[in-house]
XYZ file of N, CA and C in Angstrom:
420
model
N 14.855 -2.844 10.498
C 16.070 -1.913 10.418
C 14.837 -0.340 10.522
N 15.650 0.447 11.528
C 14.956 1.498 11.474
C 15.319 2.463 10.101
N 14.442 3.397 9.888
C 14.776 4.649 8.873
C 16.002 5.332 9.069
N 16.640 5.272 8.047
C 18.027 6.352 8.260
C 17.577 7.930 8.747
N 18.143 8.611 9.550
C 17.850 9.642 10.086
C 17.281 10.797 8.935
N 18.155 10.677 7.494
C 17.504 11.572 6.729
C 16.124 11.484 6.158
N 15.523 10.199 6.362
C 14.202 10.105 6.143
C 13.211 10.586 7.194
N 12.153 11.103 7.015
C 11.255 11.815 7.774
C 9.919 10.836 8.085
N 9.262 10.500 6.922
C 8.148 9.591 7.124
C 8.175 8.276 6.081
N 7.924 7.288 6.559
C 7.831 6.101 5.553
C 6.327 5.371 5.228
N 6.124 4.894 4.136
C 4.842 4.489 3.979
C 4.774 2.931 3.556
N 3.842 2.260 3.968
C 3.883 0.646 3.612
C 2.718 0.633 2.594
N 2.767 -0.038 1.217
C 1.840 -0.053 0.637
C 1.983 -1.439 0.106
N 0.675 -2.236 0.609
C 0.633 -3.844 0.374
C -0.767 -4.421 -0.180
N -0.350 -5.354 -1.400
C -1.655 -5.712 -1.962
C -2.904 -6.031 -0.823
N -2.399 -6.789 -0.043
C -3.333 -7.430 1.165
C -3.077 -7.259 2.550
N -4.312 -7.300 3.584
C -3.903 -7.289 4.946
C -3.176 -8.451 5.059
N -2.588 -8.363 6.296
C -1.695 -9.723 6.912
C -0.197 -9.502 6.081
N 0.236 -8.798 5.048
C 1.458 -8.617 4.526
C 2.304 -7.903 5.474
N 1.651 -7.029 6.586
C 2.345 -6.358 7.176
C 3.097 -7.192 8.462
N 2.606 -8.252 8.532
C 2.926 -8.987 9.585
C 4.624 -9.519 9.307
N 4.897 -9.573 8.190
C 6.333 -10.085 7.900
C 7.486 -9.043 8.146
N 6.939 -7.862 8.377
C 7.856 -6.740 8.593
C 7.131 -5.894 10.166
N 6.875 -6.777 10.944
C 6.242 -6.280 12.358
C 7.364 -5.292 12.795
N 8.548 -5.675 13.038
C 9.560 -5.029 13.836
C 9.732 -3.703 13.206
N 9.690 -3.534 11.796
C 9.674 -2.303 11.349
C 8.664 -1.605 11.326
N 7.479 -1.914 11.582
C 6.359 -1.280 11.807
C 6.523 -0.604 12.986
N 6.888 -1.452 14.147
C 6.741 -0.690 15.414
C 7.893 0.375 15.320
N 8.909 0.302 14.793
C 10.018 0.896 14.643
C 10.009 2.697 13.834
N 8.688 2.420 12.805
C 8.663 3.422 11.950
C 7.264 4.144 12.101
N 6.246 3.434 12.484
C 4.947 3.900 12.648
C 4.302 4.261 11.072
N 4.575 3.466 9.951
C 4.453 4.120 8.902
C 2.919 4.360 8.436
N 2.852 5.284 7.351
C 1.525 5.743 6.778
C 1.249 4.338 5.880
N -0.030 3.450 5.881
C -0.049 1.930 5.413
C -1.049 2.104 4.403
N -1.204 1.737 3.319
C -2.193 1.439 2.089
C -1.967 0.202 1.817
N -3.202 -0.196 1.686
C -3.514 -1.696 1.441
C -4.797 -1.820 0.446
N -4.322 -2.346 -0.734
C -4.948 -2.424 -1.868
C -6.462 -3.059 -1.489
N -6.600 -4.317 -1.051
C -7.576 -5.013 -1.184
C -8.000 -5.239 0.271
N -9.103 -6.045 0.518
C -9.659 -6.087 1.959
C -9.332 -7.374 2.378
N -8.690 -8.258 1.386
C -7.999 -9.609 1.949
C -9.356 -10.935 1.646
N -10.202 -10.566 1.129
C -11.330 -11.586 1.232
C -10.956 -12.653 0.309
N -10.311 -12.818 -0.600
C -9.909 -13.625 -1.330
C -11.210 -14.075 -2.193
N -11.177 -15.483 -2.576
C -12.436 -16.202 -2.852
C -13.288 -16.387 -1.842
N -12.905 -16.348 -0.799
C -13.796 -16.896 0.544
C -14.996 -15.664 0.713
N -14.885 -14.601 0.314
C -15.605 -13.633 1.067
C -15.201 -12.994 1.936
N -14.463 -13.464 2.888
C -14.243 -13.196 4.266
C -13.208 -12.133 4.417
N -13.239 -11.005 4.257
C -12.360 -9.556 4.635
C -11.506 -10.034 5.821
N -10.341 -9.873 5.760
C -9.240 -9.731 7.037
C -8.830 -8.417 7.444
N -9.407 -7.468 7.059
C -9.066 -6.027 7.271
C -8.912 -5.727 8.710
N -9.895 -6.163 9.367
C -10.127 -5.602 10.713
C -9.030 -6.200 11.669
N -8.250 -7.425 11.497
C -7.238 -7.872 12.082
C -5.682 -6.902 11.912
N -5.715 -6.653 10.667
C -4.800 -5.766 10.057
C -4.775 -4.333 10.918
N -6.126 -3.944 10.851
C -6.129 -2.745 11.586
C -5.636 -2.511 12.958
N -6.284 -3.747 13.785
C -5.917 -3.801 15.141
C -4.382 -3.794 15.464
N -3.588 -4.737 14.425
C -2.295 -4.316 14.367
C -1.364 -3.204 14.166
N -2.045 -2.564 13.163
C -1.596 -1.086 12.979
C -1.777 -0.130 13.869
N -2.772 -0.301 14.520
C -3.318 0.686 15.795
C -2.100 0.561 16.993
N -2.314 -0.805 17.421
C -1.215 -1.075 18.376
C 0.146 -0.654 17.922
N 0.657 -0.735 17.066
C 2.174 0.096 16.714
C 2.270 1.600 16.679
N 0.669 2.033 16.288
C 0.828 3.522 16.011
C 1.121 3.563 14.441
N 0.889 3.040 13.621
C 1.014 3.669 12.066
C -0.669 3.986 11.691
N -0.304 4.916 10.733
C -1.680 5.467 10.358
C -2.216 4.909 8.902
N -3.475 4.824 8.987
C -4.349 4.201 7.706
C -4.171 4.942 6.659
N -3.657 4.462 5.585
C -3.926 5.722 4.456
C -5.208 5.998 3.560
N -4.902 6.558 2.759
C -6.344 7.042 1.809
C -6.576 5.908 0.939
N -5.887 4.802 0.813
C -6.335 3.688 0.185
C -6.123 2.429 0.985
N -7.327 2.208 1.314
C -7.157 0.920 2.635
C -8.220 -0.064 2.512
N -7.864 -0.969 1.942
C -9.042 -1.952 1.698
C -10.133 -1.796 0.814
N -9.888 -1.051 0.004
C -11.023 -0.608 -0.996
C -11.733 -1.468 -1.778
N -10.855 -2.201 -2.301
C -11.219 -3.251 -3.333
C -11.437 -4.682 -2.989
N -12.191 -5.534 -3.506
C -11.644 -7.089 -3.089
C -10.875 -7.575 -4.116
N -10.483 -8.798 -3.842
C -9.661 -9.381 -4.481
C -10.109 -9.631 -5.844
N -11.690 -10.114 -5.912
C -12.086 -10.395 -7.321
C -12.541 -9.025 -8.016
N -12.682 -7.866 -7.346
C -12.960 -6.647 -8.188
C -11.530 -6.385 -8.977
N -10.338 -6.310 -8.084
C -9.241 -6.473 -8.836
C -9.163 -7.128 -10.221
N -9.236 -8.685 -9.929
C -9.404 -9.418 -11.081
C -10.426 -9.204 -11.999
N -11.209 -8.509 -11.831
C -12.275 -8.082 -12.799
C -11.962 -7.160 -13.550
N -11.148 -5.969 -12.853
C -10.485 -4.666 -13.479
C -9.589 -5.268 -14.507
N -8.635 -5.979 -14.105
C -7.789 -6.462 -15.091
C -8.122 -7.137 -16.071
N -9.000 -8.239 -16.234
C -9.670 -8.646 -16.909
C -10.506 -7.789 -18.333
N -11.064 -7.059 -17.735
C -11.828 -5.946 -18.341
C -11.219 -4.728 -18.762
N -9.756 -4.836 -18.564
C -8.744 -3.807 -19.085
C -9.130 -2.341 -18.271
N -9.595 -2.443 -16.977
C -10.037 -1.004 -16.495
C -8.861 -0.306 -16.022
N -7.835 0.198 -16.894
C -6.754 0.955 -16.461
C -7.039 2.277 -15.748
N -8.275 3.023 -15.992
C -8.836 3.839 -15.116
C -8.581 4.006 -13.598
N -9.290 2.772 -13.186
C -9.387 2.312 -11.801
C -8.119 2.132 -11.163
N -6.917 1.577 -11.915
C -5.735 1.539 -11.594
C -4.709 3.482 -11.482
N -5.219 3.900 -12.544
C -4.661 5.189 -12.644
C -4.944 6.187 -11.721
N -6.437 5.968 -11.355
C -7.002 6.746 -10.216
C -6.243 6.498 -8.986
N -6.042 5.253 -8.560
C -5.056 4.738 -7.076
C -3.848 5.233 -7.357
N -3.376 5.108 -8.277
C -1.964 5.536 -8.417
C -2.179 7.027 -8.175
N -2.835 7.916 -8.657
C -3.104 9.366 -8.639
C -3.173 9.477 -6.780
N -4.063 8.620 -6.499
C -4.265 8.923 -4.969
C -2.901 8.784 -3.987
N -2.319 7.433 -4.436
C -0.905 7.509 -3.693
C -0.039 8.325 -3.999
N 0.007 8.949 -5.148
C 1.082 10.156 -5.291
C 0.689 11.041 -4.476
N -0.661 11.719 -4.654
C -0.970 12.765 -3.604
C -0.889 12.485 -2.137
N -1.175 11.350 -1.537
C -0.593 11.026 -0.600
C 0.598 11.128 0.130
N 1.715 10.620 -0.721
C 3.149 10.676 -0.575
C 3.308 12.380 -0.301
N 2.879 12.935 -1.069
C 3.187 14.415 -0.905
C 2.543 14.807 0.253
N 1.214 14.728 0.429
C 0.485 15.535 1.588
C 0.974 14.860 2.673
N 1.649 13.737 2.948
C 2.195 12.977 4.175
C 3.562 13.284 4.229
N 4.414 13.826 3.403
C 5.510 14.145 3.394
C 6.655 12.609 3.306
N 6.115 11.864 2.641
C 6.456 10.395 2.620
C 8.007 10.647 1.853
N 8.939 9.971 2.582
C 10.623 10.007 2.010
C 10.411 8.800 1.497
N 10.095 7.490 2.285
C 10.763 6.084 1.943
C 9.116 5.336 1.627
N 9.135 4.390 0.628
C 7.901 3.471 0.521
C 8.615 2.194 0.457
N 7.924 1.258 1.222
C 7.992 -0.353 1.385
C 6.749 -0.756 1.056
N 6.988 -1.964 0.258
C 5.753 -2.410 -0.623
C 6.099 -3.818 -1.114
N 5.020 -4.566 -1.673
C 5.074 -6.004 -2.208
C 5.888 -5.865 -3.695
N 6.632 -7.080 -3.430
C 7.438 -7.086 -4.898
C 6.592 -7.827 -5.978
N 7.123 -7.596 -7.188
C 6.535 -8.432 -8.096
C 7.073 -9.488 -8.147
N 6.531 -10.832 -8.377
C 7.081 -12.114 -8.099
C 6.157 -12.812 -9.238
N 5.486 -12.342 -9.919
C 4.960 -13.274 -11.236
C 4.047 -14.404 -10.884
N 3.486 -14.208 -9.648
C 2.761 -15.497 -9.332
C 1.230 -14.856 -8.780
N 1.084 -13.954 -8.094
C 0.078 -13.182 -7.752
C -0.150 -11.881 -8.566
N -1.032 -11.792 -9.540
C -1.279 -10.758 -10.121
C -1.693 -9.468 -9.178
N -2.237 -9.562 -8.019
C -2.473 -8.519 -7.315
C -1.252 -7.823 -6.749
N -0.113 -8.507 -6.720
C 0.884 -8.219 -5.800
C 1.699 -7.919 -7.055
N 1.710 -8.218 -8.306
C 2.554 -7.251 -9.434
C 1.840 -5.925 -9.347
N 0.712 -5.875 -9.685
C -0.023 -4.547 -9.920
C 0.279 -3.938 -8.885
N 0.359 -4.078 -7.571
C 0.569 -3.088 -6.738
C 2.019 -2.780 -6.719
N 3.151 -3.220 -7.126
C 4.379 -2.922 -7.499
C 4.458 -2.032 -8.428
N 3.623 -2.295 -9.288
C 3.568 -1.082 -10.455
C 3.225 -0.005 -9.958
N 1.980 -0.036 -9.264
C 1.303 1.227 -8.933
C 2.358 1.998 -7.863
N 2.959 1.452 -6.864
C 3.747 2.000 -6.168
C 4.917 2.784 -6.888
N 5.349 2.202 -8.043
C 6.677 2.610 -8.763
C 5.984 3.859 -9.566
N 4.870 3.881 -10.014
C 4.258 4.769 -10.746
C 3.455 6.176 -10.072
N 3.112 5.813 -8.697
C 2.973 6.837 -7.736
C 4.283 7.566 -7.255
N 5.362 6.876 -6.934
C 6.528 7.440 -6.960
C 6.966 8.424 -7.955
N 6.886 7.983 -9.094
C 7.321 8.639 -10.229
C 6.404 9.909 -10.418
N 5.148 9.584 -10.106
C 4.213 10.918 -10.404
C 4.056 11.828 -9.063
N 4.529 11.303 -8.110
C 4.790 12.421 -6.898
C 6.059 13.373 -6.998
N 6.969 12.734 -7.711
C 7.985 13.703 -8.369
C 7.871 14.433 -9.367
N 7.537 13.958 -10.874
C 7.219 14.553 -11.676
C 6.145 15.585 -11.915
N 4.898 15.168 -11.268
C 3.507 16.155 -11.124
C 3.715 17.006 -9.900
N 4.103 16.605 -8.981
C 4.235 17.452 -7.565
C 5.681 17.880 -7.013
N 6.531 17.634 -7.615
C 7.885 18.157 -7.369
C 8.246 17.327 -5.919
N 7.623 16.382 -5.587
C 8.036 15.577 -4.176
C 8.756 14.403 -4.492
N 10.105 14.326 -3.868
C 10.888 13.214 -4.277
C 10.719 12.303 -3.099
N 10.453 11.056 -3.886
C 10.235 9.829 -2.493
C 11.497 8.791 -2.781
């Protein structure tokens, strides 16, 4: 489904590479600004980011400021150690990007209570949207 005419720019924020494949048609229509929290390596240590980058390039999407920055294991370690500063910094980067990229609509992973990285991603999206408005006056 395309964005309503009242929206100028969309963002996609997901926890892992390959999540964009579920909404490939939407990607082609909106060419969103894409942020991906992890490189998708999981426990195998084999990143999946390059394939996602190829898909995004083909549809004309833009790679965001947060793009495969962490491994899954780094996310888990940050959660276990209580490293809230890591996630707060990522939220700030997302909020600033939503403002500078004039993002009106954000699509992202849902909290499901199964994969903690998906759940953290959803919380980060909500916090970044809130911060974009409260700190920068930009409504998403």
